[in-house]
Amino acid sequence: MKGFTIRPAAAAVLATLLLVLVAAGATGTGISNNCSRSCGGVEVPYPFGFGVEPGCYLAGFNLTCSHHGKLFLGDGTVPVLDISIPNGTVRINSSLIYLPPGATLRRTGAYQAVVTNSTWGGVALGGPYFLSEGGRNKLVAGGCDIQVLLQGQNGNTISTCAAFCPQIEIANDGGGGFVVDHAGVGCSGVGCCQAGIILGLASYRFEIRQLNGSRTNSAAAYLGIVSSEVSFDPLADSFTRVLPAVLDWTISNGTCSGNGSSPACRSSQSFCANSTALGHGGGHLCYCSAGYDGNPYIPNGCQDIDECSSPDTYPCYGDCKNTAGGYTCQCPAGYRGNASTLNGCKDIDECAEAQPCYGSCINMPGTFHCRCHPGTYGDASQRGGCIMIKQSLTGLTIGLVVSGASILFLLAIVAPFATRKIKLRRIKRLKEKFFKQNHGLLLQQLISHKTDIGERMIITLREIERATNNFDKTREVGGGGHGIVYKGILNLHVVAIKKSKIVVQREIDEFINEVAILSQVNHRNVVKLLGCCLETEVPLLVYEFISNGTLYSHLHVEGPMSLSWNDRLRIMLEVARALSYLHSATSMPIYHRDIKSSNILIDDSLTTKVSDFGASRYIPVDQIGITTAIQGTLGYLDPMYYYTGRLTDKSDVFSFGVLVIELLTRKKPFIYKSDDDDGLVTHFGSLFTEGKLVDIIDPQVMGEENGDVQEVAALGVICTKLKGEDRPTMREVEMALENLRAKSRAISNNTTPGCRNHTLDQAATQGVSRQYTMEEEILLSARFPR
C-alpha cells in the first residue's frame, strides 16, 4: 500500500514559466504626487504605479488595480502580494502545475512523457522581473515515485528532487504498525519533495521522470516554484494550488556610473549598486545611504533614521544622541567603556583614581562618597576639614556590633523558609503555565454546563504523584512509542495513568474537545476515561485499570490451545456492541480508527474492553466523514481510508472484519503472507470463495464450533470488502452476531439442531463476483432468526 499515488508513466513534463527578464531604463519624466499608492491593502511605492496619470510609475513598472481591489503585475494576470523597495523584490501568487490522472501519454526518448502546456500569463516580455535567487524560492513536487528536473531553456539542469512512496516491511513486534505520513519529517522525499533554486532565470522547463514503474498505475502530481517560506504539503487538509513566489527586479539593463550614481537614484542620500544575480544579464538598483531609510527613487525619499528611538535595532546602553546619518552612544557620567554592549559601561572607581578626599572614600555606582573618619567630623573633601571629636564612641560601637550579629542570626533562621516558599511559588507558576498552555480553561468552559463531569474530570498533579508514588518505575505496567502507562490508586480505586511522550501543540484544542466527549462514554465494553491532568507539559490521562492483559496476548499463545470458540464468539459480539455504541449512541459519533487485538483489553471475567482512543476522532452529526492525516496499524487499516484520507464509520467496520478473521485463524494480520504473497484478508477471502476455509481456520475452532464458523467467516468477508458502501454498519454487524450467538446457544441446548442459515455464506461468496448494494445487505442481516 502507498500513501500518495500517481500513474507510473510520468516523465518529461514541459511547463513554460514566463518569469521575465531585464528592465526598461529610467525615463526623464517627473514624478506625479496625484497618484494612488495602495490597492487592496498593498502599498505601491514608486517606481511602481497604476492608472493613466503621467509620472505615476517608471516605464516597465506599471501595475493593474482591478475594480475588485486586487493588484496585478502589468496587464493584470499575476496577483501581487507585496512590494519591497529595500530588498528589490515582488511577492506574487503562483499557481502550481497539476498533472491529472489519465493524462495522455507519449514516448519521449527512454521515458514515457505526459506533456502539458502551462504558462504564467500577465507578465509582459521585456519587463524588469526575474526569479529571485539566494534561497528565496524552491522547486516543489508532490507525487509517488517521480523525479522532477528544473531546466533552463538550453536544457541544463538547475535543480532536481525526487518523491517516493516506499513499501514498508513490518517487524514481528506483536501488533506494531507503520503509516506513510511525511508531516512529522517535512517534505523530504516521502510523498513530496523540494529543492533550492540558486539560478534566477526568465523562464524554465520542467521534466518529470517516472521511477519504479511497475508499482503504480495512475498519474497525478503537483509541481511548481514557490517561496522558500511556504510549507508545501499536498496531503494537508488546507492544501491549495495557489502559493506565493518571489521575483527580483532591476531598474535597467545598464550598470552604475563610476561614482555609484544613476539618474534613477533621485534622493540626495542614495547610491546605485549593480545587480549580482547569477542568472540575470545586468541592471542595477538604488539604495538609501547608511543611516537613512525610505525610497531612493523619489526626491528626498531617504530620511534620516532616528537610531535612538529603536534600541532593539541600534543597541545603546548609555546616553544615545541621534546625528545625521548615524548616532552616538556614550557611557553616562561616572562610567567608561563600550556603551553599545550590555554591561559594557563599567563604573569608575573614583577612590582609586585619587579624587580629592581627605577622609573615608566610598565608591558608589556612577559617583563616590567622601566622609570624615570615625571620631571626626567636618568637610572631608578639604585638606584639614575633619575635626576630632572629644567624646568616646565605645558604647555606640558595641551597640552596632550586637545589632549586626542579631540581624545575621535572624537571616540564618528565616532564609530556609524563604527559599522553600520561593521554590513552591515557582512550581505553582509552572503548573499554571502548563494548565493554560494545555487549554485547561477551554476544558473548564466545555464542562461548565456539565457539573457531574466537571467535579471529577480535572485531576491535580499532586493527586497523580500521590497515586503513582511520584511516578515510581515499579508502578510502570506498559509502554511503547506513544508513552508510559502507570498503575496507581486514586480515591481508593485502581487506575491506569497514561503519560504521553510527545504532544503536538496544534492538536491541543482537538484533544480537549475529545476529552470532554470521551468522558461521557459509558459502556461496559469500553475502557472508561476517568479524568485528565493538565498541570504538566504533556497532559496525563486517567483510565480504569484492566488487569488481565490484551486479546492479542490471550489469542497468540504458544501451543495448540488458545481461547475457546464460545469465548471468541462472545468477544466478537462485545467489540461489535462497543463500536456500535460509539458510532450511533453517543452525542457525537466517535470513530476509533485503530481497532486491533492489542487494543482490546480483557478483564478478570474475560469481559472485553475497547481501549486506546489516542487516534480516535469525533464527527459532527451533520457530517458523514472527515479527511484526516492517515493513522492506524498496517494489516488492520481500511484501504479506502488509506488511499483517500477520508475517515468514515466503515473504516472501523473494516478493522473489525480483520479482527474477526484473526480470531478465526489465529494469524497475525500485520505479518501474515501466503505462498502467493497475499495478505491475510485477501488470502482468507480467496479460500472462502473456493470453499477451502479448513486450510486456514484454527484447528481448535474447527473442533469446538457448532456449525456457525462458516457464517462468522462470511461476516468477516463482508466487513472487509474494498468499497466502504458495500460493508454493513456496526449496528447491522452487532445484530448479526446477536443472532449467531443466540443460535449457538439454542443448538447447544437442543439435541436436534435446526437447519443452518446460509444467508451470510451466500452474501459473502456472491460478493466476490458482484457487489451487493447496502439495502440488500441490510435485508440479509434481517433474515437471521430472532
PDB file of C-alpha atoms in Angstrom, residues 435 443-444 446-447 450-460 463-464 490-491 511-521 528-534 540-542:
ATOM      1  CA  PHE A 435      -2.607  24.404  32.604  1.00  0.00           C
ATOM      2  CA  LEU A 443     -11.851  22.334  29.106  1.00  0.00           C
ATOM      3  CA  GLN A 444     -13.367  24.083  32.132  1.00  0.00           C
ATOM      4  CA  LEU A 446     -16.639  22.919  27.884  1.00  0.00           C
ATOM      5  CA  ILE A 447     -17.624  21.144  31.106  1.00  0.00           C
ATOM      6  CA  LYS A 450     -21.979  19.552  32.996  1.00  0.00           C
ATOM      7  CA  THR A 451     -21.253  19.649  36.719  1.00  0.00           C
ATOM      8  CA  ASP A 452     -21.314  15.865  37.022  1.00  0.00           C
ATOM      9  CA  ILE A 453     -18.324  15.777  34.649  1.00  0.00           C
ATOM     10  CA  GLY A 454     -16.607  18.902  35.975  1.00  0.00           C
ATOM     11  CA  GLU A 455     -16.480  17.598  39.531  1.00  0.00           C
ATOM     12  CA  ARG A 456     -14.301  14.628  38.544  1.00  0.00           C
ATOM     13  CA  MET A 457     -12.633  15.305  35.170  1.00  0.00           C
ATOM     14  CA  ILE A 458      -9.810  17.709  36.093  1.00  0.00           C
ATOM     15  CA  ILE A 459      -7.291  15.993  38.412  1.00  0.00           C
ATOM     16  CA  THR A 460      -4.373  17.817  40.028  1.00  0.00           C
ATOM     17  CA  GLU A 463      -3.119  13.656  43.244  1.00  0.00           C
ATOM     18  CA  ILE A 464      -1.397  11.910  40.308  1.00  0.00           C
ATOM     19  CA  LEU A 490      -6.779   7.232  43.145  1.00  0.00           C
ATOM     20  CA  ASN A 491      -9.670   7.778  45.572  1.00  0.00           C
ATOM     21  CA  PHE A 511      -7.531  16.890  22.374  1.00  0.00           C
ATOM     22  CA  ILE A 512      -9.505  18.947  24.945  1.00  0.00           C
ATOM     23  CA  ASN A 513     -12.734  18.570  22.929  1.00  0.00           C
ATOM     24  CA  GLU A 514     -12.255  14.794  22.691  1.00  0.00           C
ATOM     25  CA  VAL A 515     -11.538  14.513  26.425  1.00  0.00           C
ATOM     26  CA  ALA A 516     -14.845  16.264  27.123  1.00  0.00           C
ATOM     27  CA  ILE A 517     -16.695  13.915  24.744  1.00  0.00           C
ATOM     28  CA  LEU A 518     -14.981  10.650  25.770  1.00  0.00           C
ATOM     29  CA  SER A 519     -15.713  11.478  29.404  1.00  0.00           C
ATOM     30  CA  GLN A 520     -19.385  10.940  28.599  1.00  0.00           C
ATOM     31  CA  VAL A 521     -18.817   7.477  27.060  1.00  0.00           C
ATOM     32  CA  LYS A 528     -13.732   4.311  30.972  1.00  0.00           C
ATOM     33  CA  LEU A 529     -11.867   7.637  30.850  1.00  0.00           C
ATOM     34  CA  LEU A 530     -11.933   8.935  34.433  1.00  0.00           C
ATOM     35  CA  GLY A 531     -10.143  12.278  34.048  1.00  0.00           C
ATOM     36  CA  CYS A 532      -7.046  14.188  32.980  1.00  0.00           C
ATOM     37  CA  CYS A 533      -4.284  16.311  34.495  1.00  0.00           C
ATOM     38  CA  LEU A 534      -3.231  19.458  32.592  1.00  0.00           C
ATOM     39  CA  LEU A 540      -1.906  12.929  31.664  1.00  0.00           C
ATOM     40  CA  LEU A 541      -4.970  10.705  31.091  1.00  0.00           C
ATOM     41  CA  VAL A 542      -6.541   8.536  33.827  1.00  0.00           C
TER      42      VAL A 542
END
